[in-house]
Amino acid sequence: MQRPWFRLCWQFGCCLLSLSILAGCGGGGADSTPTPPPTPQNVAPVPGANTFQLNEDSSLQAQLSASDADNDALSYQLTSQSQAEGLVTLQSDGRFSYQPTADYAGEASFSYTVSDGKNTPVAATARLSIQNVNDLPVAQLQQFAGTEDVAAIFQLKATDVDKDPLIFTLQSAAPANAGVTVNPAGEIHLKPLANLNGKIRLQVQVSDGKGAEVAFQTEITLAAVNDAPTLTVTPLPALLDAGSVYPLQYGIEDVDGDAVVLSHTQPELFRLDSAQTGAGLQVLARTTALDTELLLQATDSQGATAQYKQKVLVAIPNGNGMGRTLVGPVQSNRLNLVIVGDGFTAAEQQKLREAAVKFSQVFFNSKEIGTHRDGWSLHVLDAVSAQSGADDPSTNTLVDTLFDGNFGCAGIDRLYCVNSSKVFGYVFRHYPQFDFVLVAGNSSKYGGAGGSISTFTLHQSAADIAIHELGHTFAQLADEYIDDANAHLYLPGYCENCYANITQLTDLTQVKWRHWFSDPSQVPTQPGQAGVGLFEGGYYSSKGFYRPKNNSFMLALGQPIGEVNGEAWVNQLYQNIGMYHSRQPQQQQVVQARGQTQQFSFALSVGSAQQKVQWYLNGQAMPQFDNKTDISCCQDQQQNYQITAVITDISGLVKASALVSREVQWHVQIQ
């Protein structure tokens, strides 16, 4: 700003500020031109802060800001951006739109310049803060395949861009009883309703646990399969008579509506006369009893089957129908054991037969007996008493029975006895070939006896009692239990060679069962020790008598028979039936025409599984005939010769050399 006095000086061309300065004013001094004031400088624009905020997955429309001191018009230009976060569109007037990348949340920016058209454009950056927004889970229709009646597990799938853990919930299923559950992890557990096939439709909800939920559908398609028919059968009697017909009541259903045929798989045993709701089962005639399994089968038109199985014993009735063979053939070279009952009324004969069947099962289940099963024929014989039960002095009970069965024999309460003469006479009329008789008493009281006839009662341990008593009657075994109070009563009847299982000898080299010692230098003698040894106590006495095992069935019911007792059992079997029968030629002396073959044969008494055969010609082995029971040979023999067949028990139950083998010999004279 010029001061007033300065304007005055300038107007009149001089100033009197200083004489020396103004001396030439208006005079002859030189003239001077004045300098104009400088032009003002244009100022560049200034960008604003330009910070913005928006939500994930939403767009932004906004205006960039800048200031200009000269109030010049401003223009904007985009210079760079990162498209990974989003996309910006910038207008020259500073208006812009921003679209963030889908599901992106975080910081973003773009660069631009602002210009007033007069200065160099000014670079600046706009910054955006994109706020996270919880996203909905994403799920689509899913389809699974399964099979009718087959359980399965399927896995549902859904995604969440926020990586939130997802929770699945089953909302509905059609059909409602399809047997479907869904756990929170999205596993579909299918335990389908029986016979269900086709589509199962599920409505499922998936949640991220933060309030975002989506419902979706899924389908399970169950492939149909052919269902087997169902077969229900009213059980038959466990004992079936060969040659008889039994009504067979059964029911068949097939959910697929297929035609179904009932059949059986044993045409050699049974014949089936089918009817709509029942059938007649004919048990074919045969000569040998058979413990078998009846198998009935229902088969639909597509081959699917249902089966019914029942254990049955096919028995062979005797001529008058009162007796039945339960094991083996009716007429045989086997040992014939007949079971007969006392105290069973006419209405209780089936009870007797069932008791005999149970005994047979336990009897032959024992290794020492069952191994030689083929040496036995077992029969049950009906015997009708006027009254049911047995005489029992301890309860003052008197019963009218066929064989006078009674407890308290010889003053011993549990000793059950019968009239032996009546029993033998009755059995002989029906089974004259019998070897031993076992009498079942119709009482649940514990009892039995051994002797010329073995007896047992229908106590819960009936079969074990019977086997123990047969140990006396059949195998000639002594009791091994101790009864010191009554031991003196039995001492007069003892002899060293009478019983295979009791000895008074302590010299191990003389003990009758020494061949069973596994180590003669370490023979078991103490209670609880295993193996065959010399255990004190037996024949009712705690001292002075010895038994071969720590325990056996002759000491306590239900115990194993044991090696020594088992050998005695096998020995008695061979003593009764031999190791062979039906030899041909029957005579030991045979005449053979020179140059002709001669046939020799026999039948093994218990079968090739337990017996081996070796043949010898004049003492020389003929291995080509090993284990044959029928040979033809010796046409080349010019002189008399001897043929020997050696039969050896290979069951392992017999070790005594005198018991193991038997010989069959023929002396042949050549003519």
PDB file of N, CA and C in Angstrom, residues 99-185:
ATOM      1  N   GLN A  99     -17.340 -50.712  -6.038  1.00  0.00           N
ATOM      2  CA  GLN A  99     -17.981 -52.021  -5.835  1.00  0.00           C
ATOM      3  C   GLN A  99     -16.934 -52.985  -5.271  1.00  0.00           C
ATOM      4  N   PRO A 100     -17.024 -53.314  -3.966  1.00  0.00           N
ATOM      5  CA  PRO A 100     -16.011 -54.224  -3.407  1.00  0.00           C
ATOM      6  C   PRO A 100     -16.158 -55.639  -3.984  1.00  0.00           C
ATOM      7  N   THR A 101     -15.065 -56.355  -3.991  1.00  0.00           N
ATOM      8  CA  THR A 101     -15.086 -57.759  -4.413  1.00  0.00           C
ATOM      9  C   THR A 101     -16.020 -58.544  -3.493  1.00  0.00           C
ATOM     10  N   ALA A 102     -16.740 -59.502  -4.072  1.00  0.00           N
ATOM     11  CA  ALA A 102     -17.711 -60.278  -3.296  1.00  0.00           C
ATOM     12  C   ALA A 102     -17.048 -60.899  -2.074  1.00  0.00           C
ATOM     13  N   ASP A 103     -17.694 -60.740  -0.938  1.00  0.00           N
ATOM     14  CA  ASP A 103     -17.308 -61.337   0.337  1.00  0.00           C
ATOM     15  C   ASP A 103     -16.010 -60.774   0.901  1.00  0.00           C
ATOM     16  N   TYR A 104     -15.511 -59.668   0.279  1.00  0.00           N
ATOM     17  CA  TYR A 104     -14.276 -59.089   0.818  1.00  0.00           C
ATOM     18  C   TYR A 104     -14.629 -58.097   1.911  1.00  0.00           C
ATOM     19  N   ALA A 105     -13.871 -58.168   2.990  1.00  0.00           N
ATOM     20  CA  ALA A 105     -13.976 -57.191   4.068  1.00  0.00           C
ATOM     21  C   ALA A 105     -12.563 -56.820   4.484  1.00  0.00           C
ATOM     22  N   GLY A 106     -12.336 -55.536   4.707  1.00  0.00           N
ATOM     23  CA  GLY A 106     -11.011 -55.073   5.085  1.00  0.00           C
ATOM     24  C   GLY A 106     -10.744 -53.691   4.510  1.00  0.00           C
ATOM     25  N   GLU A 107      -9.486 -53.363   4.329  1.00  0.00           N
ATOM     26  CA  GLU A 107      -9.090 -52.046   3.830  1.00  0.00           C
ATOM     27  C   GLU A 107      -8.873 -52.090   2.325  1.00  0.00           C
ATOM     28  N   ALA A 108      -9.211 -50.977   1.655  1.00  0.00           N
ATOM     29  CA  ALA A 108      -8.993 -50.837   0.220  1.00  0.00           C
ATOM     30  C   ALA A 108      -8.634 -49.374  -0.076  1.00  0.00           C
ATOM     31  N   SER A 109      -8.110 -49.128  -1.257  1.00  0.00           N
ATOM     32  CA  SER A 109      -7.741 -47.749  -1.634  1.00  0.00           C
ATOM     33  C   SER A 109      -7.625 -47.649  -3.145  1.00  0.00           C
ATOM     34  N   PHE A 110      -7.619 -46.400  -3.634  1.00  0.00           N
ATOM     35  CA  PHE A 110      -7.275 -46.154  -5.032  1.00  0.00           C
ATOM     36  C   PHE A 110      -6.579 -44.793  -5.109  1.00  0.00           C
ATOM     37  N   SER A 111      -5.781 -44.644  -6.117  1.00  0.00           N
ATOM     38  CA  SER A 111      -4.999 -43.408  -6.284  1.00  0.00           C
ATOM     39  C   SER A 111      -5.579 -42.580  -7.430  1.00  0.00           C
ATOM     40  N   TYR A 112      -5.417 -41.229  -7.291  1.00  0.00           N
ATOM     41  CA  TYR A 112      -5.974 -40.328  -8.304  1.00  0.00           C
ATOM     42  C   TYR A 112      -5.165 -39.026  -8.275  1.00  0.00           C
ATOM     43  N   THR A 113      -5.435 -38.185  -9.219  1.00  0.00           N
ATOM     44  CA  THR A 113      -4.868 -36.824  -9.216  1.00  0.00           C
ATOM     45  C   THR A 113      -6.008 -35.832  -9.303  1.00  0.00           C
ATOM     46  N   VAL A 114      -5.736 -34.634  -8.732  1.00  0.00           N
ATOM     47  CA  VAL A 114      -6.679 -33.525  -8.824  1.00  0.00           C
ATOM     48  C   VAL A 114      -5.931 -32.337  -9.443  1.00  0.00           C
ATOM     49  N   SER A 115      -6.580 -31.698 -10.388  1.00  0.00           N
ATOM     50  CA  SER A 115      -5.895 -30.628 -11.133  1.00  0.00           C
ATOM     51  C   SER A 115      -6.811 -29.414 -11.260  1.00  0.00           C
ATOM     52  N   ASP A 116      -6.153 -28.189 -11.175  1.00  0.00           N
ATOM     53  CA  ASP A 116      -6.905 -26.955 -11.415  1.00  0.00           C
ATOM     54  C   ASP A 116      -6.711 -26.438 -12.827  1.00  0.00           C
ATOM     55  N   GLY A 117      -5.976 -27.204 -13.643  1.00  0.00           N
ATOM     56  CA  GLY A 117      -5.737 -26.833 -15.030  1.00  0.00           C
ATOM     57  C   GLY A 117      -4.597 -25.852 -15.210  1.00  0.00           C
ATOM     58  N   LYS A 118      -3.976 -25.420 -14.120  1.00  0.00           N
ATOM     59  CA  LYS A 118      -2.913 -24.424 -14.207  1.00  0.00           C
ATOM     60  C   LYS A 118      -1.613 -24.924 -13.589  1.00  0.00           C
ATOM     61  N   ASN A 119      -1.755 -25.807 -12.693  1.00  0.00           N
ATOM     62  CA  ASN A 119      -0.575 -26.344 -12.014  1.00  0.00           C
ATOM     63  C   ASN A 119      -0.439 -27.834 -12.326  1.00  0.00           C
ATOM     64  N   THR A 120       0.646 -28.359 -11.923  1.00  0.00           N
ATOM     65  CA  THR A 120       0.862 -29.807 -12.059  1.00  0.00           C
ATOM     66  C   THR A 120      -0.162 -30.542 -11.210  1.00  0.00           C
ATOM     67  N   PRO A 121      -0.840 -31.581 -11.787  1.00  0.00           N
ATOM     68  CA  PRO A 121      -1.846 -32.307 -11.012  1.00  0.00           C
ATOM     69  C   PRO A 121      -1.255 -32.838  -9.702  1.00  0.00           C
ATOM     70  N   VAL A 122      -2.077 -32.786  -8.684  1.00  0.00           N
ATOM     71  CA  VAL A 122      -1.647 -33.229  -7.359  1.00  0.00           C
ATOM     72  C   VAL A 122      -2.119 -34.682  -7.141  1.00  0.00           C
ATOM     73  N   ALA A 123      -1.173 -35.576  -6.767  1.00  0.00           N
ATOM     74  CA  ALA A 123      -1.513 -36.991  -6.523  1.00  0.00           C
ATOM     75  C   ALA A 123      -2.091 -37.160  -5.121  1.00  0.00           C
ATOM     76  N   ALA A 124      -3.060 -38.056  -5.021  1.00  0.00           N
ATOM     77  CA  ALA A 124      -3.685 -38.308  -3.719  1.00  0.00           C
ATOM     78  C   ALA A 124      -4.228 -39.742  -3.683  1.00  0.00           C
ATOM     79  N   THR A 125      -4.605 -40.192  -2.493  1.00  0.00           N
ATOM     80  CA  THR A 125      -5.138 -41.547  -2.290  1.00  0.00           C
ATOM     81  C   THR A 125      -6.429 -41.473  -1.503  1.00  0.00           C
ATOM     82  N   ALA A 126      -7.416 -42.184  -2.020  1.00  0.00           N
ATOM     83  CA  ALA A 126      -8.679 -42.327  -1.286  1.00  0.00           C
ATOM     84  C   ALA A 126      -8.663 -43.675  -0.573  1.00  0.00           C
ATOM     85  N   ARG A 127      -9.118 -43.682   0.667  1.00  0.00           N
ATOM     86  CA  ARG A 127      -9.079 -44.904   1.455  1.00  0.00           C
ATOM     87  C   ARG A 127     -10.502 -45.312   1.845  1.00  0.00           C
ATOM     88  N   LEU A 128     -10.716 -46.673   1.754  1.00  0.00           N
ATOM     89  CA  LEU A 128     -12.037 -47.213   2.046  1.00  0.00           C
ATOM     90  C   LEU A 128     -11.916 -48.307   3.106  1.00  0.00           C
ATOM     91  N   SER A 129     -12.790 -48.293   4.066  1.00  0.00           N
ATOM     92  CA  SER A 129     -12.857 -49.339   5.092  1.00  0.00           C
ATOM     93  C   SER A 129     -14.130 -50.146   4.853  1.00  0.00           C
ATOM     94  N   ILE A 130     -13.942 -51.415   4.435  1.00  0.00           N
ATOM     95  CA  ILE A 130     -15.084 -52.280   4.097  1.00  0.00           C
ATOM     96  C   ILE A 130     -15.401 -53.136   5.317  1.00  0.00           C
ATOM     97  N   GLN A 131     -16.543 -52.928   5.914  1.00  0.00           N
ATOM     98  CA  GLN A 131     -16.920 -53.583   7.158  1.00  0.00           C
ATOM     99  C   GLN A 131     -17.485 -54.987   6.890  1.00  0.00           C
ATOM    100  N   ASN A 132     -17.024 -55.946   7.728  1.00  0.00           N
ATOM    101  CA  ASN A 132     -17.488 -57.334   7.581  1.00  0.00           C
ATOM    102  C   ASN A 132     -18.975 -57.446   7.901  1.00  0.00           C
ATOM    103  N   VAL A 133     -19.681 -58.230   7.077  1.00  0.00           N
ATOM    104  CA  VAL A 133     -21.097 -58.527   7.291  1.00  0.00           C
ATOM    105  C   VAL A 133     -21.257 -60.048   7.286  1.00  0.00           C
ATOM    106  N   ASN A 134     -21.921 -60.648   8.301  1.00  0.00           N
ATOM    107  CA  ASN A 134     -22.106 -62.098   8.371  1.00  0.00           C
ATOM    108  C   ASN A 134     -22.867 -62.594   7.146  1.00  0.00           C
ATOM    109  N   ASP A 135     -22.262 -63.605   6.449  1.00  0.00           N
ATOM    110  CA  ASP A 135     -22.874 -64.140   5.233  1.00  0.00           C
ATOM    111  C   ASP A 135     -23.745 -65.344   5.547  1.00  0.00           C
ATOM    112  N   LEU A 136     -24.754 -65.551   4.769  1.00  0.00           N
ATOM    113  CA  LEU A 136     -25.587 -66.743   4.875  1.00  0.00           C
ATOM    114  C   LEU A 136     -24.816 -67.968   4.405  1.00  0.00           C
ATOM    115  N   PRO A 137     -25.009 -69.112   5.068  1.00  0.00           N
ATOM    116  CA  PRO A 137     -24.450 -70.352   4.519  1.00  0.00           C
ATOM    117  C   PRO A 137     -25.060 -70.628   3.149  1.00  0.00           C
ATOM    118  N   VAL A 138     -24.362 -71.415   2.373  1.00  0.00           N
ATOM    119  CA  VAL A 138     -24.832 -71.765   1.034  1.00  0.00           C
ATOM    120  C   VAL A 138     -24.996 -73.281   0.963  1.00  0.00           C
ATOM    121  N   ALA A 139     -26.169 -73.734   0.592  1.00  0.00           N
ATOM    122  CA  ALA A 139     -26.435 -75.163   0.424  1.00  0.00           C
ATOM    123  C   ALA A 139     -27.373 -75.338  -0.747  1.00  0.00           C
ATOM    124  N   GLN A 140     -27.252 -76.476  -1.405  1.00  0.00           N
ATOM    125  CA  GLN A 140     -28.084 -76.765  -2.563  1.00  0.00           C
ATOM    126  C   GLN A 140     -28.726 -78.134  -2.400  1.00  0.00           C
ATOM    127  N   LEU A 141     -29.686 -78.416  -3.240  1.00  0.00           N
ATOM    128  CA  LEU A 141     -30.322 -79.727  -3.246  1.00  0.00           C
ATOM    129  C   LEU A 141     -29.265 -80.810  -3.443  1.00  0.00           C
ATOM    130  N   GLN A 142     -29.264 -81.769  -2.537  1.00  0.00           N
ATOM    131  CA  GLN A 142     -28.316 -82.882  -2.630  1.00  0.00           C
ATOM    132  C   GLN A 142     -29.101 -84.179  -2.744  1.00  0.00           C
ATOM    133  N   GLN A 143     -28.542 -85.117  -3.488  1.00  0.00           N
ATOM    134  CA  GLN A 143     -29.219 -86.386  -3.727  1.00  0.00           C
ATOM    135  C   GLN A 143     -28.281 -87.538  -3.376  1.00  0.00           C
ATOM    136  N   PHE A 144     -28.837 -88.534  -2.694  1.00  0.00           N
ATOM    137  CA  PHE A 144     -28.073 -89.702  -2.280  1.00  0.00           C
ATOM    138  C   PHE A 144     -28.816 -90.957  -2.733  1.00  0.00           C
ATOM    139  N   ALA A 145     -28.062 -92.041  -2.825  1.00  0.00           N
ATOM    140  CA  ALA A 145     -28.643 -93.323  -3.251  1.00  0.00           C
ATOM    141  C   ALA A 145     -28.348 -94.384  -2.200  1.00  0.00           C
ATOM    142  N   GLY A 146     -29.350 -95.167  -1.855  1.00  0.00           N
ATOM    143  CA  GLY A 146     -29.200 -96.266  -0.915  1.00  0.00           C
ATOM    144  C   GLY A 146     -29.967 -97.475  -1.395  1.00  0.00           C
ATOM    145  N   THR A 147     -30.044 -98.463  -0.510  1.00  0.00           N
ATOM    146  CA  THR A 147     -30.707 -99.714  -0.859  1.00  0.00           C
ATOM    147  C   THR A 147     -31.732-100.058   0.208  1.00  0.00           C
ATOM    148  N   GLU A 148     -32.840-100.549  -0.213  1.00  0.00           N
ATOM    149  CA  GLU A 148     -33.911-100.972   0.690  1.00  0.00           C
ATOM    150  C   GLU A 148     -33.363-101.881   1.786  1.00  0.00           C
ATOM    151  N   ASP A 149     -33.773-101.591   3.018  1.00  0.00           N
ATOM    152  CA  ASP A 149     -33.442-102.402   4.193  1.00  0.00           C
ATOM    153  C   ASP A 149     -31.969-102.347   4.584  1.00  0.00           C
ATOM    154  N   VAL A 150     -31.199-101.448   3.984  1.00  0.00           N
ATOM    155  CA  VAL A 150     -29.765-101.364   4.293  1.00  0.00           C
ATOM    156  C   VAL A 150     -29.479-100.033   4.979  1.00  0.00           C
ATOM    157  N   ALA A 151     -28.936-100.078   6.171  1.00  0.00           N
ATOM    158  CA  ALA A 151     -28.572 -98.857   6.887  1.00  0.00           C
ATOM    159  C   ALA A 151     -27.400 -98.177   6.181  1.00  0.00           C
ATOM    160  N   ALA A 152     -27.371 -96.852   6.272  1.00  0.00           N
ATOM    161  CA  ALA A 152     -26.307 -96.108   5.596  1.00  0.00           C
ATOM    162  C   ALA A 152     -26.105 -94.766   6.286  1.00  0.00           C
ATOM    163  N   ILE A 153     -24.962 -94.147   5.986  1.00  0.00           N
ATOM    164  CA  ILE A 153     -24.646 -92.806   6.476  1.00  0.00           C
ATOM    165  C   ILE A 153     -24.252 -91.954   5.278  1.00  0.00           C
ATOM    166  N   PHE A 154     -24.863 -90.776   5.167  1.00  0.00           N
ATOM    167  CA  PHE A 154     -24.545 -89.834   4.096  1.00  0.00           C
ATOM    168  C   PHE A 154     -24.098 -88.513   4.728  1.00  0.00           C
ATOM    169  N   GLN A 155     -23.287 -87.758   3.995  1.00  0.00           N
ATOM    170  CA  GLN A 155     -22.771 -86.493   4.501  1.00  0.00           C
ATOM    171  C   GLN A 155     -23.344 -85.317   3.723  1.00  0.00           C
ATOM    172  N   LEU A 156     -24.061 -84.453   4.417  1.00  0.00           N
ATOM    173  CA  LEU A 156     -24.556 -83.224   3.815  1.00  0.00           C
ATOM    174  C   LEU A 156     -23.414 -82.224   3.654  1.00  0.00           C
ATOM    175  N   LYS A 157     -23.549 -81.338   2.654  1.00  0.00           N
ATOM    176  CA  LYS A 157     -22.511 -80.351   2.401  1.00  0.00           C
ATOM    177  C   LYS A 157     -23.130 -78.959   2.326  1.00  0.00           C
ATOM    178  N   ALA A 158     -22.442 -77.982   2.901  1.00  0.00           N
ATOM    179  CA  ALA A 158     -22.802 -76.570   2.805  1.00  0.00           C
ATOM    180  C   ALA A 158     -21.518 -75.775   3.002  1.00  0.00           C
ATOM    181  N   THR A 159     -21.529 -74.537   2.527  1.00  0.00           N
ATOM    182  CA  THR A 159     -20.334 -73.700   2.637  1.00  0.00           C
ATOM    183  C   THR A 159     -20.684 -72.397   3.336  1.00  0.00           C
ATOM    184  N   ASP A 160     -19.674 -71.766   3.900  1.00  0.00           N
ATOM    185  CA  ASP A 160     -19.829 -70.475   4.550  1.00  0.00           C
ATOM    186  C   ASP A 160     -18.546 -69.689   4.324  1.00  0.00           C
ATOM    187  N   VAL A 161     -18.659 -68.552   3.614  1.00  0.00           N
ATOM    188  CA  VAL A 161     -17.458 -67.790   3.261  1.00  0.00           C
ATOM    189  C   VAL A 161     -16.775 -67.224   4.489  1.00  0.00           C
ATOM    190  N   ASP A 162     -17.538 -67.103   5.591  1.00  0.00           N
ATOM    191  CA  ASP A 162     -16.941 -66.592   6.820  1.00  0.00           C
ATOM    192  C   ASP A 162     -16.221 -67.684   7.598  1.00  0.00           C
ATOM    193  N   LYS A 163     -16.247 -68.888   7.067  1.00  0.00           N
ATOM    194  CA  LYS A 163     -15.608 -70.035   7.712  1.00  0.00           C
ATOM    195  C   LYS A 163     -16.221 -70.347   9.080  1.00  0.00           C
ATOM    196  N   ASP A 164     -17.459 -69.959   9.275  1.00  0.00           N
ATOM    197  CA  ASP A 164     -18.126 -70.277  10.534  1.00  0.00           C
ATOM    198  C   ASP A 164     -18.459 -71.769  10.569  1.00  0.00           C
ATOM    199  N   PRO A 165     -18.358 -72.400  11.740  1.00  0.00           N
ATOM    200  CA  PRO A 165     -18.801 -73.800  11.841  1.00  0.00           C
ATOM    201  C   PRO A 165     -20.306 -73.885  11.633  1.00  0.00           C
ATOM    202  N   LEU A 166     -20.718 -74.837  10.821  1.00  0.00           N
ATOM    203  CA  LEU A 166     -22.124 -74.943  10.443  1.00  0.00           C
ATOM    204  C   LEU A 166     -22.831 -76.011  11.261  1.00  0.00           C
ATOM    205  N   ILE A 167     -24.097 -75.778  11.527  1.00  0.00           N
ATOM    206  CA  ILE A 167     -24.918 -76.689  12.319  1.00  0.00           C
ATOM    207  C   ILE A 167     -26.134 -77.076  11.477  1.00  0.00           C
ATOM    208  N   PHE A 168     -26.326 -78.407  11.339  1.00  0.00           N
ATOM    209  CA  PHE A 168     -27.427 -78.920  10.526  1.00  0.00           C
ATOM    210  C   PHE A 168     -28.554 -79.408  11.437  1.00  0.00           C
ATOM    211  N   THR A 169     -29.780 -79.172  11.014  1.00  0.00           N
ATOM    212  CA  THR A 169     -30.954 -79.615  11.763  1.00  0.00           C
ATOM    213  C   THR A 169     -31.983 -80.166  10.785  1.00  0.00           C
ATOM    214  N   LEU A 170     -32.479 -81.370  11.091  1.00  0.00           N
ATOM    215  CA  LEU A 170     -33.546 -81.949  10.275  1.00  0.00           C
ATOM    216  C   LEU A 170     -34.865 -81.317  10.687  1.00  0.00           C
ATOM    217  N   GLN A 171     -35.552 -80.723   9.722  1.00  0.00           N
ATOM    218  CA  GLN A 171     -36.838 -80.096   9.998  1.00  0.00           C
ATOM    219  C   GLN A 171     -38.005 -81.030   9.724  1.00  0.00           C
ATOM    220  N   SER A 172     -37.888 -81.822   8.660  1.00  0.00           N
ATOM    221  CA  SER A 172     -38.970 -82.756   8.354  1.00  0.00           C
ATOM    222  C   SER A 172     -38.451 -83.825   7.405  1.00  0.00           C
ATOM    223  N   ALA A 173     -39.162 -84.963   7.409  1.00  0.00           N
ATOM    224  CA  ALA A 173     -38.840 -86.066   6.501  1.00  0.00           C
ATOM    225  C   ALA A 173     -40.138 -86.629   5.970  1.00  0.00           C
ATOM    226  N   ALA A 174     -40.111 -87.034   4.724  1.00  0.00           N
ATOM    227  CA  ALA A 174     -41.284 -87.653   4.116  1.00  0.00           C
ATOM    228  C   ALA A 174     -40.828 -88.917   3.377  1.00  0.00           C
ATOM    229  N   PRO A 175     -41.319 -90.107   3.791  1.00  0.00           N
ATOM    230  CA  PRO A 175     -42.290 -90.310   4.859  1.00  0.00           C
ATOM    231  C   PRO A 175     -41.691 -90.046   6.246  1.00  0.00           C
ATOM    232  N   ALA A 176     -42.565 -89.710   7.192  1.00  0.00           N
ATOM    233  CA  ALA A 176     -42.107 -89.285   8.512  1.00  0.00           C
ATOM    234  C   ALA A 176     -41.432 -90.409   9.279  1.00  0.00           C
ATOM    235  N   ASN A 177     -41.822 -91.662   9.019  1.00  0.00           N
ATOM    236  CA  ASN A 177     -41.257 -92.799   9.748  1.00  0.00           C
ATOM    237  C   ASN A 177     -40.168 -93.503   8.950  1.00  0.00           C
ATOM    238  N   ALA A 178     -39.477 -92.754   8.118  1.00  0.00           N
ATOM    239  CA  ALA A 178     -38.494 -93.376   7.222  1.00  0.00           C
ATOM    240  C   ALA A 178     -37.280 -93.915   7.956  1.00  0.00           C
ATOM    241  N   GLY A 179     -37.055 -93.436   9.179  1.00  0.00           N
ATOM    242  CA  GLY A 179     -35.894 -93.912   9.926  1.00  0.00           C
ATOM    243  C   GLY A 179     -34.653 -93.088   9.657  1.00  0.00           C
ATOM    244  N   VAL A 180     -34.828 -91.747   9.579  1.00  0.00           N
ATOM    245  CA  VAL A 180     -33.727 -90.851   9.247  1.00  0.00           C
ATOM    246  C   VAL A 180     -33.490 -89.889  10.398  1.00  0.00           C
ATOM    247  N   THR A 181     -32.224 -89.691  10.748  1.00  0.00           N
ATOM    248  CA  THR A 181     -31.824 -88.641  11.678  1.00  0.00           C
ATOM    249  C   THR A 181     -30.656 -87.889  11.065  1.00  0.00           C
ATOM    250  N   VAL A 182     -30.515 -86.618  11.477  1.00  0.00           N
ATOM    251  CA  VAL A 182     -29.400 -85.791  11.015  1.00  0.00           C
ATOM    252  C   VAL A 182     -28.713 -85.226  12.247  1.00  0.00           C
ATOM    253  N   ASN A 183     -27.411 -85.453  12.363  1.00  0.00           N
ATOM    254  CA  ASN A 183     -26.708 -84.892  13.513  1.00  0.00           C
ATOM    255  C   ASN A 183     -26.179 -83.503  13.174  1.00  0.00           C
ATOM    256  N   PRO A 184     -25.739 -82.731  14.169  1.00  0.00           N
ATOM    257  CA  PRO A 184     -25.294 -81.357  13.914  1.00  0.00           C
ATOM    258  C   PRO A 184     -24.170 -81.252  12.895  1.00  0.00           C
ATOM    259  N   ALA A 185     -23.379 -82.310  12.742  1.00  0.00           N
ATOM    260  CA  ALA A 185     -22.275 -82.265  11.786  1.00  0.00           C
ATOM    261  C   ALA A 185     -22.734 -82.516  10.356  1.00  0.00           C
TER     262      ALA A 185
END
